[in-house]
């Protein structure tokens, strides 16, 4: 027998057969969750809850001990593994198959969307490890074609996702059909209360293994947002793709229809993309996923559901083409890039109507989300030229084989410069054609000259300087201060001007017409129920010492503001945002108290 080198796994108490399988699979060191769970599952008889980030090898953490503990000679179903999606069922079954090595243990995925006939046959013969989706498993239970009353293990894999997808009742029904003396294992990337509740009902003397997020891992994904119009999204997307030195990504969309459309548009523009969504047949989906894994395509356009649990590593980008519904979905989506030591980039598109929701998500998720600067067509072309040069230089080192003869003959017919140019055009086509980039509304507006004349006259507005009883010591930044007021009062970005954040307090200019309203809104929000915002005393907090208040500044009227808004990259902006949105203040509020009304307390 050849020497087994993977000491890390050996120390966990795994058999030689398993160590062989791991060697073959190329797993050298156990991941943290594996190191913690495997001995626990092998040595004890307790139920186990394992929590660790996506992509940390939770499958092997339960699959290896399950394989060790099964009785190969007993053909009844000894382990049932529930997964949220069919892809995941297939993936988990495959992983277990590759880990079982020479053991004669049968593993099969059982999921909806495929014929029952095949599944009946296999189940009749006896499947020792059934990996299935809750819906189809329940079907088989009702038909009496699956017996799960002699289980050694019941495993809920990606439990949080199963709950998200509304499988709770199915899971409860399925578990109620299992024997009491089985071991229950539950694996999940997150641990919401609902899971703990489920565990309490169905698990006994449970051990919980929690692996904290690795800080370094977290920072490997740079996060960006991009304020844009719906109609500019495709253009911005292509600019992102073209300016990246490599792009291997998932683009998240909301609906199947949108997936199809974006996928099609990308293909039309010559990108190697495919749409992945629930309307495709299982076969089609598997083909697409394999193409992605083989790098035959580099872009998957997917819905959240279709992308669940899909294990594609080393993504360079995740693009949120539509804003995720909440912070958890956001975190889940972007967690697919920046893994295992590779840098990743997550860019979230935000239209003006979605801005509030985005600001909310941004506050709930870890890490900074910075503004993405959309590259101009010229910048992209410059980057492309550099890449082409680099590619050609790199290829000089490769064997040219039969092309040498053609080269010699061509050089007799034409000069070197013309030949190189012609070959580049043949190879790269119209890659450097600037007209392929369409204009982006807000970028162009930025370049518009400021208007003068009548609008100047209209734009006189009185401002009041407010004192805000929090500052840098309270972790306040200009942006955070602006967001706090915007969220509470529904005022516009542009209404907040000249923000100054000091050590323990801050200042902000607001239109005098809304100053009273803002003060009122924060009346009891300070320390010990004191006012958080009051009128600044004259002279206070002004860079230039102004004599009295209110401050008179030039300010476009509400009517002209829409058109005179600055581009979002404008450095003049005090806190980096300026998107103006008519519907920014919810309608109900407008009606209730006029333009600025106090938010109702819950
Ligand atoms: P999770 O369920 O935690 O999201 P998976 O079990 O799907 O993660 O594993 C993610 C990927 O990591 C899979 O491709 C798996 O084969 C691989 N993997 C798991 N454990 C190891 C290991 N110890 N060494 C190397 N790769 C591993
Ligand atoms: Mg998993």
Coordinates of C-alpha atoms and ligand atoms in Angstrom, one line a residue:
X1 CA 0.0 0.0 0.0
X2 CA 1.4 3.4 -0.9
X3 CA 2.2 5.8 1.9
X4 CA -0.6 8.0 3.0
X5 CA 0.6 11.6 3.4
X6 CA -2.4 13.5 4.5
X7 CA -1.6 13.6 8.2
X8 CA -4.2 16.2 9.0
X9 CA -7.0 13.8 8.0
X10 CA -5.3 10.8 9.5
X11 CA -5.4 12.3 13.0
X12 CA -9.2 12.6 12.8
X13 CA -9.7 8.9 13.1
X14 CA -10.6 8.1 9.5
X15 CA -10.0 4.7 8.0
X16 CA -7.3 3.9 5.4
X17 CA -9.9 3.5 2.7
X18 CA -11.2 7.0 3.4
X19 CA -7.7 8.5 3.5
X20 CA -7.0 6.9 0.1
X21 CA -10.1 8.5 -1.3
X22 CA -9.1 11.9 0.1
X23 CA -5.7 11.5 -1.4
X24 CA -7.2 10.7 -4.7
X25 CA -9.5 13.6 -4.5
X26 CA -6.6 15.9 -3.6
X27 CA -7.8 17.0 -0.2
X28 CA -4.6 17.5 1.8
X29 CA -5.7 19.2 4.9
X30 CA -9.1 19.2 6.6
X31 CA -10.9 22.5 6.8
X32 CA -11.8 23.8 10.2
X33 CA -15.4 22.5 10.2
X34 CA -14.1 19.1 9.1
X35 CA -11.4 19.0 11.8
X36 CA -14.1 19.7 14.5
X37 CA -17.0 17.6 13.2
X38 CA -15.3 14.4 12.0
X39 CA -13.9 13.2 15.3
X40 CA -17.1 14.3 17.0
X41 CA -19.2 12.2 14.6
X42 CA -16.9 9.2 14.7
X43 CA -16.3 9.0 18.5
X44 CA -19.6 10.1 20.0
X45 CA -23.3 9.4 19.4
X46 CA -24.6 12.9 19.8
X47 CA -26.6 14.9 17.3
X48 CA -24.6 17.7 15.7
X49 CA -25.2 21.1 14.4
X50 CA -22.4 22.5 12.2
X51 CA -22.2 26.1 11.1
X52 CA -19.6 27.4 8.8
X53 CA -19.4 29.8 5.8
X54 CA -20.4 28.6 2.4
X55 CA -17.5 26.8 0.6
X56 CA -15.8 25.5 3.8
X57 CA -16.4 21.8 3.0
X58 CA -19.4 21.1 5.1
X59 CA -20.4 18.2 2.8
X60 CA -17.2 16.2 3.6
X61 CA -17.5 17.1 7.3
X62 CA -20.7 15.0 7.5
X63 CA -20.2 12.7 4.6
X64 CA -16.9 11.1 5.7
X65 CA -18.2 10.0 9.1
X66 CA -21.5 8.9 7.6
X67 CA -19.5 6.7 5.1
X68 CA -17.4 5.3 7.9
X69 CA -20.4 4.4 10.0
X70 CA -22.7 2.7 7.4
X71 CA -23.0 -1.0 7.1
X72 CA -22.2 -1.8 3.5
X73 CA -23.9 -5.2 3.7
X74 CA -27.3 -3.8 4.8
X75 CA -29.2 -2.6 1.7
X76 CA -31.8 -0.5 3.5
X77 CA -31.7 3.2 3.4
X78 CA -29.3 4.1 6.2
X79 CA -28.8 7.8 5.6
X80 CA -31.1 10.5 4.3
X81 CA -29.7 13.8 3.3
X82 CA -32.0 16.7 2.6
X83 CA -30.8 19.5 0.4
X84 CA -32.7 22.7 -0.8
X85 CA -32.2 22.3 -4.5
X86 CA -31.7 19.6 -7.1
X87 CA -28.3 21.0 -8.1
X88 CA -27.2 20.6 -4.6
X89 CA -28.6 17.1 -4.3
X90 CA -26.6 16.1 -7.4
X91 CA -23.5 17.9 -6.1
X92 CA -23.7 16.3 -2.6
X93 CA -24.3 12.9 -4.1
X94 CA -21.3 13.3 -6.4
X95 CA -19.1 14.5 -3.6
X96 CA -20.1 11.4 -1.5
X97 CA -19.6 9.1 -4.4
X98 CA -16.1 10.4 -4.9
X99 CA -15.4 10.1 -1.1
X100 CA -16.6 6.5 -0.7
X101 CA -13.6 5.1 -2.6
X102 CA -13.9 1.3 -3.0
X103 CA -16.7 0.8 -0.6
X104 CA -19.8 -0.7 -2.2
X105 CA -22.2 1.8 -0.9
X106 CA -25.0 3.1 -3.1
X107 CA -25.6 6.9 -3.2
X108 CA -28.3 8.5 -5.3
X109 CA -29.8 11.9 -5.7
X110 CA -33.6 11.9 -5.6
X111 CA -35.1 15.1 -6.8
X112 CA -38.1 16.5 -8.6
X113 CA -38.2 17.3 -12.3
X114 CA -37.0 13.9 -13.4
X115 CA -39.0 10.7 -14.1
X116 CA -40.3 8.7 -11.2
X117 CA -39.7 5.4 -13.0
X118 CA -36.0 5.5 -12.7
X119 CA -36.2 6.5 -9.1
X120 CA -38.6 3.7 -8.3
X121 CA -36.3 1.1 -9.8
X122 CA -33.3 2.4 -7.9
X123 CA -35.2 2.7 -4.7
X124 CA -36.5 -0.9 -5.1
X125 CA -32.9 -2.2 -5.4
X126 CA -32.0 -0.3 -2.3
X127 CA -30.2 3.1 -2.0
X128 CA -28.1 3.2 1.2
X129 CA -27.6 7.0 1.1
X130 CA -30.5 9.0 -0.3
X131 CA -29.8 12.6 -1.1
X132 CA -32.9 14.4 -1.9
X133 CA -35.0 17.6 -2.0
X134 CA -37.8 17.7 0.5
X135 CA -40.6 17.8 -2.1
X136 CA -39.7 14.7 -4.0
X137 CA -38.7 12.8 -0.8
X138 CA -42.2 13.4 0.6
X139 CA -43.7 12.2 -2.7
X140 CA -41.9 8.9 -2.4
X141 CA -42.9 8.6 1.3
X142 CA -46.5 9.1 0.3
X143 CA -46.3 6.6 -2.5
X144 CA -44.6 4.1 -0.2
X145 CA -41.6 3.8 -2.4
X146 CA -39.1 5.0 0.2
X147 CA -38.7 3.7 3.7
X148 CA -36.8 5.9 6.1
X149 CA -37.6 4.1 9.3
X150 CA -34.2 2.4 9.7
X151 CA -31.9 5.4 9.4
X152 CA -28.6 5.7 11.0
X153 CA -28.4 9.3 10.0
X154 CA -30.7 12.1 8.9
X155 CA -28.9 15.1 7.6
X156 CA -30.3 18.6 6.9
X157 CA -27.8 20.2 4.6
X158 CA -27.8 23.9 3.9
X159 CA -30.6 24.1 6.5
X160 CA -30.9 27.9 6.4
X161 CA -31.7 27.8 2.7
X162 CA -34.2 25.1 3.1
X163 CA -36.1 27.2 5.6
X164 CA -35.8 30.2 3.3
X165 CA -37.4 28.3 0.6
X166 CA -40.3 27.4 2.8
X167 CA -39.5 23.7 3.2
X168 CA -40.1 23.8 7.0
X169 CA -43.3 21.8 6.9
X170 CA -42.0 19.2 4.5
X171 CA -39.0 18.8 6.6
X172 CA -41.1 18.3 9.7
X173 CA -43.3 15.7 8.0
X174 CA -40.3 13.9 6.7
X175 CA -38.5 13.8 10.0
X176 CA -41.7 12.6 11.8
X177 CA -41.5 9.5 9.6
X178 CA -38.0 8.6 10.7
X179 CA -36.9 6.3 13.5
X180 CA -36.1 7.9 16.9
X181 CA -32.8 6.3 17.4
X182 CA -31.1 7.8 14.3
X183 CA -28.6 10.6 14.6
X184 CA -29.6 14.0 13.4
X185 CA -27.1 16.3 11.8
X186 CA -27.8 19.8 10.6
X187 CA -25.4 21.9 8.5
X188 CA -25.9 25.5 7.7
X189 CA -24.0 28.6 6.7
X190 CA -26.0 30.8 9.0
X191 CA -27.9 30.0 12.2
X192 CA -31.2 31.9 12.3
X193 CA -33.5 31.3 15.3
X194 CA -35.8 29.1 13.2
X195 CA -33.1 26.6 12.9
X196 CA -32.5 26.5 16.6
X197 CA -36.2 26.0 17.1
X198 CA -36.2 23.1 14.6
X199 CA -33.2 21.6 16.3
X200 CA -34.9 21.8 19.7
X201 CA -37.9 19.8 18.4
X202 CA -36.0 17.2 16.4
X203 CA -32.6 16.8 17.9
X204 CA -31.4 15.5 21.3
X205 CA -28.2 16.0 23.2
X206 CA -27.0 18.2 20.5
X207 CA -23.4 19.4 20.1
X208 CA -23.0 22.7 18.2
X209 CA -19.9 23.4 16.2
X210 CA -19.6 26.9 15.0
X211 CA -16.7 28.1 12.9
X212 CA -16.4 31.9 12.9
X213 CA -15.8 33.7 9.7
X214 CA -12.2 34.2 8.9
X215 CA -11.5 37.9 8.9
X216 CA -8.9 37.6 6.2
X217 CA -11.3 35.7 4.0
X218 CA -13.9 38.4 4.5
X219 CA -11.7 41.2 3.3
X220 CA -10.8 39.4 0.1
X221 CA -13.9 40.7 -1.6
X222 CA -14.0 44.3 -2.4
X223 CA -17.5 45.6 -2.4
X224 CA -18.9 48.3 -4.6
X225 CA -22.2 49.9 -5.4
X226 CA -23.1 51.7 -8.5
X227 CA -26.0 54.2 -8.8
X228 CA -27.4 54.0 -12.3
X229 CA -30.5 53.9 -14.4
X230 CA -32.2 50.7 -15.3
X231 CA -31.6 51.4 -18.9
X232 CA -27.9 51.8 -18.4
X233 CA -27.3 48.6 -16.6
X234 CA -26.2 46.5 -19.6
X235 CA -23.8 49.2 -20.7
X236 CA -22.3 49.5 -17.3
X237 CA -22.1 45.7 -17.1
X238 CA -20.2 45.5 -20.3
X239 CA -17.8 48.2 -19.2
X240 CA -17.2 46.3 -16.0
X241 CA -16.5 43.1 -17.9
X242 CA -14.2 44.8 -20.5
X243 CA -12.2 46.8 -18.0
X244 CA -11.5 43.7 -15.8
X245 CA -8.3 41.9 -16.4
X246 CA -10.2 38.7 -15.9
X247 CA -13.9 38.1 -15.6
X248 CA -15.4 34.8 -14.4
X249 CA -18.6 35.7 -12.7
X250 CA -22.2 35.1 -11.6
X251 CA -24.6 37.9 -12.5
X252 CA -27.6 37.8 -10.2
X253 CA -31.0 38.8 -11.5
X254 CA -34.4 38.8 -10.0
X255 CA -36.5 36.8 -12.5
X256 CA -36.2 34.1 -15.0
X257 CA -37.2 36.4 -17.8
X258 CA -34.6 38.9 -16.8
X259 CA -31.9 36.2 -16.7
X260 CA -32.8 35.1 -20.2
X261 CA -32.8 38.7 -21.5
X262 CA -29.5 39.6 -19.9
X263 CA -27.9 36.3 -21.0
X264 CA -29.1 36.9 -24.5
X265 CA -27.9 40.5 -24.6
X266 CA -24.5 39.5 -23.4
X267 CA -24.2 36.7 -26.0
X268 CA -25.3 39.2 -28.7
X269 CA -22.4 41.4 -27.6
X270 CA -20.1 38.5 -27.9
X271 CA -19.6 37.4 -24.3
X272 CA -19.5 33.7 -23.3
X273 CA -22.6 33.8 -21.1
X274 CA -25.5 31.5 -20.2
X275 CA -28.6 32.0 -18.3
X276 CA -29.4 29.6 -15.4
X277 CA -32.9 29.5 -14.0
X278 CA -35.7 27.3 -12.9
X279 CA -37.3 26.8 -16.3
X280 CA -34.5 24.8 -17.7
X281 CA -34.6 21.1 -17.6
X282 CA -32.3 19.4 -15.2
X283 CA -30.1 18.2 -18.1
X284 CA -29.8 21.7 -19.5
X285 CA -28.8 23.1 -16.1
X286 CA -26.2 20.5 -15.6
X287 CA -24.7 21.1 -19.0
X288 CA -24.5 24.8 -18.3
X289 CA -22.9 24.3 -15.0
X290 CA -20.3 22.0 -16.4
X291 CA -19.5 24.5 -19.2
X292 CA -18.9 27.1 -16.5
X293 CA -16.7 24.8 -14.4
X294 CA -14.7 23.9 -17.6
X295 CA -14.4 27.7 -18.3
X296 CA -16.1 27.2 -21.7
X297 CA -18.3 30.1 -20.6
X298 CA -17.2 32.7 -18.1
X299 CA -20.5 34.3 -17.2
X300 CA -23.6 32.8 -15.5
X301 CA -26.7 34.9 -15.3
X302 CA -28.7 33.4 -12.5
X303 CA -31.6 33.9 -10.1
X304 CA -30.9 33.4 -6.4
X305 CA -32.8 30.1 -6.4
X306 CA -31.0 28.7 -9.4
X307 CA -27.6 29.7 -8.0
X308 CA -28.2 28.2 -4.5
X309 CA -25.5 26.0 -3.4
X310 CA -23.8 25.8 -6.7
X311 CA -20.2 25.2 -6.1
X312 CA -18.1 27.2 -8.6
X313 CA -14.9 28.3 -7.2
X314 CA -12.5 31.2 -8.0
X315 CA -15.1 33.6 -9.3
X316 CA -13.5 36.9 -9.9
X317 CA -16.8 38.9 -9.8
X318 CA -20.3 38.8 -8.5
X319 CA -22.6 41.4 -10.0
X320 CA -25.9 42.2 -8.4
X321 CA -27.7 43.2 -11.5
X322 CA -30.8 43.6 -9.3
X323 CA -30.6 44.6 -5.7
X324 CA -30.9 41.6 -3.4
X325 CA -33.9 41.6 -1.1
X326 CA -32.0 41.9 2.1
X327 CA -28.6 41.8 3.8
X328 CA -28.6 38.1 4.1
X329 CA -29.2 37.5 0.4
X330 CA -26.6 40.1 -0.3
X331 CA -24.0 38.4 1.9
X332 CA -24.9 35.1 0.4
X333 CA -24.5 36.3 -3.1
X334 CA -21.2 38.1 -2.6
X335 CA -19.9 35.2 -0.6
X336 CA -19.4 33.4 -3.8
X337 CA -16.3 35.4 -4.8
X338 CA -13.2 36.2 -2.8
X339 CA -12.9 32.6 -1.5
X340 CA -10.0 30.4 -0.7
X341 CA -7.4 33.1 -0.9
X342 CA -8.5 34.5 -4.2
X343 CA -9.4 38.2 -4.5
X344 CA -13.0 39.0 -5.5
X345 CA -15.0 41.9 -6.5
X346 CA -18.7 42.4 -5.8
X347 CA -20.6 45.2 -7.6
X348 CA -24.2 46.0 -6.7
X349 CA -26.4 48.0 -9.1
X350 CA -28.8 50.4 -7.5
X351 CA -31.4 52.4 -9.2
X352 CA -32.8 55.5 -7.6
X353 CA -36.0 53.8 -6.6
X354 CA -33.9 51.2 -4.7
X355 CA -31.7 53.6 -2.9
X356 CA -33.4 53.4 0.4
X357 CA -33.4 49.7 0.4
X358 CA -29.7 49.7 -0.5
X359 CA -28.8 52.1 2.2
X360 CA -30.5 49.8 4.6
X361 CA -28.8 46.7 3.3
X362 CA -25.5 48.5 3.5
X363 CA -25.9 49.2 7.1
X364 CA -26.7 45.6 7.9
X365 CA -23.8 43.9 6.1
X366 CA -20.2 43.5 7.1
X367 CA -17.5 45.4 5.4
X368 CA -17.4 48.7 3.5
X369 CA -19.3 49.1 0.3
X370 CA -17.6 51.8 -1.8
X371 CA -18.7 53.6 -4.8
X372 CA -17.8 52.0 -8.1
X373 CA -16.3 54.4 -10.6
X374 CA -17.7 53.5 -14.1
X375 CA -14.7 53.5 -16.5
X376 CA -15.0 55.7 -19.6
X377 CA -14.8 54.2 -23.0
X378 CA -11.3 55.6 -23.4
X379 CA -10.1 54.1 -20.2
X380 CA -11.4 50.7 -21.2
X381 CA -9.8 50.9 -24.7
X382 CA -6.5 51.8 -23.1
X383 CA -6.7 48.8 -20.8
X384 CA -7.7 46.6 -23.7
X385 CA -4.7 47.8 -25.7
X386 CA -2.4 47.0 -22.9
X387 CA -3.9 43.5 -22.5
X388 CA -3.6 42.8 -26.2
X389 CA 0.1 43.8 -26.1
X390 CA 0.6 41.6 -23.1
X391 CA -1.1 38.6 -24.7
X392 CA 0.9 38.9 -27.9
X393 CA 4.2 39.2 -26.0
X394 CA 3.2 36.2 -23.8
X395 CA 2.4 34.2 -26.8
X396 CA 5.9 34.8 -28.3
X397 CA 7.2 32.1 -26.0
X398 CA 4.8 29.5 -27.3
X399 CA 5.7 27.0 -29.9
X400 CA 4.5 28.2 -33.3
X401 CA 4.9 24.9 -35.2
X402 CA 3.6 25.0 -38.8
X403 CA 3.0 28.8 -38.7
X404 CA 6.7 29.5 -39.1
X405 CA 6.5 28.7 -42.8
X406 CA 3.5 31.0 -43.4
X407 CA 5.3 33.7 -41.4
X408 CA 8.3 33.6 -43.7
X409 CA 6.3 33.7 -46.8
X410 CA 4.1 36.6 -45.6
X411 CA 7.1 38.6 -44.6
X412 CA 8.3 38.4 -48.2
X413 CA 5.0 39.8 -49.4
X414 CA 4.5 42.6 -47.0
X415 CA 6.2 44.7 -44.4
X416 CA 6.1 43.6 -40.7
X417 CA 4.0 46.5 -39.4
X418 CA 1.2 45.9 -41.9
X419 CA 1.2 42.2 -41.2
X420 CA 1.0 42.6 -37.4
X421 CA -1.8 45.1 -37.8
X422 CA -3.7 42.8 -40.1
X423 CA -3.2 39.8 -37.8
X424 CA -4.4 41.7 -34.8
X425 CA -7.5 42.7 -36.6
X426 CA -8.1 39.1 -37.6
X427 CA -7.7 38.0 -34.0
X428 CA -9.3 40.7 -32.0
X429 CA -11.9 41.9 -34.5
X430 CA -13.5 45.2 -33.5
X431 CA -12.5 44.9 -29.9
X432 CA -11.1 48.4 -30.0
X433 CA -14.1 50.0 -31.7
X434 CA -15.1 52.8 -29.4
X435 CA -18.6 53.0 -30.8
X436 CA -19.5 49.7 -29.1
X437 CA -19.8 51.7 -25.9
X438 CA -23.0 53.6 -25.6
X439 CA -23.3 56.7 -23.6
X440 CA -24.4 56.5 -20.0
X441 CA -26.9 59.1 -19.0
X442 CA -25.5 60.4 -15.7
X443 CA -21.9 60.4 -16.9
X444 CA -22.9 62.7 -19.8
X445 CA -24.9 65.0 -17.6
X446 CA -21.8 65.5 -15.5
X447 CA -20.1 66.8 -18.6
X448 CA -22.9 69.2 -19.4
X449 CA -22.1 72.8 -18.7
X450 CA -23.8 74.3 -15.7
X451 CA -26.8 76.3 -16.8
X452 CA -27.1 79.9 -16.0
X453 CA -29.8 82.6 -16.4
X454 CA -33.3 82.4 -15.1
X455 CA -32.6 79.3 -13.1
X456 CA -29.9 81.2 -11.1
X457 CA -32.5 83.6 -10.0
X458 CA -34.9 80.9 -9.0
X459 CA -32.3 79.2 -7.0
X460 CA -32.0 81.3 -3.9
X461 CA -32.8 79.3 -0.9
X462 CA -32.3 79.9 2.8
X463 CA -30.3 77.3 4.8
X464 CA -30.1 76.7 8.5
X465 CA -27.1 75.2 10.2
X466 CA -27.9 72.4 12.6
X467 CA -25.8 71.0 15.4
X468 CA -25.7 67.2 15.7
X469 CA -24.7 65.9 19.1
X470 CA -22.6 63.0 17.7
X471 CA -19.2 62.9 16.0
X472 CA -16.2 60.9 15.1
X473 CA -16.1 59.4 18.6
X474 CA -19.5 57.9 17.9
X475 CA -18.2 56.4 14.6
X476 CA -20.1 59.0 12.6
X477 CA -18.9 59.9 9.1
X478 CA -20.4 62.4 6.7
X479 CA -22.1 59.6 4.9
X480 CA -23.4 58.0 8.0
X481 CA -24.7 61.3 9.3
X482 CA -26.5 62.1 6.0
X483 CA -28.0 58.6 5.9
X484 CA -29.3 58.9 9.5
X485 CA -31.2 62.1 8.7
X486 CA -32.4 60.8 5.3
X487 CA -33.6 57.6 6.8
X488 CA -35.4 59.3 9.6
X489 CA -36.9 62.2 7.7
X490 CA -37.1 61.3 4.1
X491 CA -35.2 64.5 3.1
X492 CA -33.1 64.5 -0.1
X493 CA -29.4 64.1 -0.3
X494 CA -29.1 67.4 -1.8
X495 CA -30.9 69.1 1.1
X496 CA -28.0 68.2 3.3
X497 CA -25.0 70.4 2.6
X498 CA -21.7 71.4 4.0
X499 CA -21.5 68.5 6.5
X500 CA -18.7 68.8 9.0
X501 CA -18.0 65.9 11.4
X502 CA -15.9 66.9 14.4
X503 CA -14.7 64.7 17.3
X504 CA -17.9 64.6 19.4
X505 CA -20.4 66.6 17.4
X506 CA -21.2 67.6 13.8
X507 CA -22.8 70.3 11.7
X508 CA -25.0 70.2 8.6
X509 CA -26.8 72.8 6.6
X510 CA -30.4 72.1 5.7
X511 CA -33.1 74.2 4.0
X512 CA -34.6 76.4 6.6
X513 CA -38.0 75.1 5.5
X514 CA -37.3 71.6 6.9
X515 CA -35.0 72.5 9.8
X516 CA -37.8 72.5 12.3
X517 CA -39.1 69.2 11.0
X518 CA -35.6 67.5 11.3
X519 CA -35.1 68.9 14.8
X520 CA -38.5 67.6 15.8
X521 CA -37.7 64.1 14.4
X522 CA -34.6 63.8 16.5
X523 CA -36.1 65.5 19.6
X524 CA -35.7 62.4 21.9
X525 CA -33.0 60.5 20.0
X526 CA -29.9 61.9 21.9
X527 CA -28.3 60.7 25.1
X528 CA -30.9 60.0 27.8
X529 CA -33.7 61.0 25.6
X530 CA -32.3 64.5 25.0
X531 CA -32.5 66.2 21.6
X532 CA -29.9 64.9 19.1
X533 CA -30.2 67.8 16.8
X534 CA -30.6 71.5 17.6
X535 CA -30.1 74.7 15.8
X536 CA -26.4 75.6 15.7
X537 CA -25.5 78.8 17.6
X538 CA -24.5 81.7 15.3
X539 CA -20.8 81.4 14.3
X540 CA -20.7 77.8 15.2
X541 CA -19.3 75.3 12.9
X542 CA -18.9 77.5 9.9
X543 CA -15.8 77.4 8.0
X544 CA -16.3 80.9 7.0
X545 CA -17.6 83.0 9.8
X546 CA -21.0 84.1 8.8
X547 CA -22.7 86.7 10.9
X548 CA -26.1 85.3 11.5
X549 CA -28.5 82.6 10.6
X550 CA -30.3 81.5 8.5
X551 CA -27.5 81.1 6.0
X552 CA -28.2 82.3 2.6
X553 CA -26.8 80.0 -0.1
X554 CA -27.5 79.5 -3.7
X555 CA -29.5 76.4 -4.2
X556 CA -31.5 75.2 -7.2
X557 CA -35.2 75.1 -6.7
X558 CA -36.9 71.8 -6.4
X559 CA -38.1 72.1 -10.0
X560 CA -34.7 72.7 -11.5
X561 CA -32.8 70.3 -9.2
X562 CA -33.8 67.3 -11.2
X563 CA -32.0 68.5 -14.3
X564 CA -29.1 70.3 -12.7
X565 CA -28.1 67.3 -10.6
X566 CA -24.5 66.5 -10.6
X567 CA -23.0 63.3 -11.9
X568 CA -22.4 60.8 -9.2
X569 CA -18.7 61.0 -9.4
X570 CA -18.6 64.7 -8.8
X571 CA -16.2 65.4 -6.0
X572 CA -18.1 68.5 -5.0
X573 CA -20.6 66.1 -3.4
X574 CA -20.1 66.2 0.3
X575 CA -20.8 62.5 0.8
X576 CA -20.5 60.9 -2.6
X577 CA -24.1 60.5 -3.6
X578 CA -26.5 62.7 -5.5
X579 CA -29.1 60.6 -7.2
X580 CA -32.3 62.4 -7.0
X581 CA -35.5 60.5 -6.9
X582 CA -39.0 61.9 -7.2
X583 CA -40.4 59.1 -5.2
X584 CA -37.8 59.3 -2.6
X585 CA -40.4 60.5 -0.1
X586 CA -43.1 57.9 0.1
X587 CA -46.4 59.1 -1.3
X588 CA -48.3 58.6 1.9
X589 CA -46.1 60.9 3.7
X590 CA -46.4 63.6 1.2
X591 CA -50.1 63.5 1.5
X592 CA -50.2 63.4 5.2
X593 CA -48.2 66.4 6.1
X594 CA -47.1 68.0 3.0
X595 CA -43.6 67.5 1.7
X596 CA -41.8 66.6 4.8
X597 CA -43.6 64.6 7.4
X598 CA -42.4 62.9 10.4
X599 CA -42.0 59.2 10.1
X600 CA -44.5 57.3 12.3
X601 CA -43.1 55.4 15.2
X602 CA -43.9 51.8 15.4
Ligands
LIG1 P1 -20.0 24.0 1.9 O1 -21.1 23.0 2.0 O2 -19.4 24.4 3.2 O3 -20.5 25.3 1.2 P2 -18.7 22.2 0.1 O4 -18.8 21.0 0.9 O5 -19.7 22.3 -1.0 O6 -18.8 23.5 1.0 O7 -17.2 22.3 -0.4 C1 -16.8 23.3 -1.2 C2 -15.6 22.8 -2.1 O8 -14.5 22.6 -1.3 C3 -15.9 21.5 -2.8 O9 -15.5 21.6 -4.2 C4 -15.1 20.5 -2.0 O10 -14.8 19.4 -2.9 C5 -13.9 21.3 -1.6 N1 -13.3 20.8 -0.4 C6 -14.0 20.4 0.8 N2 -13.1 20.0 1.7 C7 -11.9 20.2 1.2 C8 -10.5 20.0 1.7 N3 -10.3 19.6 2.9 N4 -9.5 20.3 0.9 C9 -9.7 20.8 -0.3 N5 -10.9 21.0 -0.9 C10 -12.0 20.7 -0.1
LIG2 MG1 -22.9 22.6 1.5

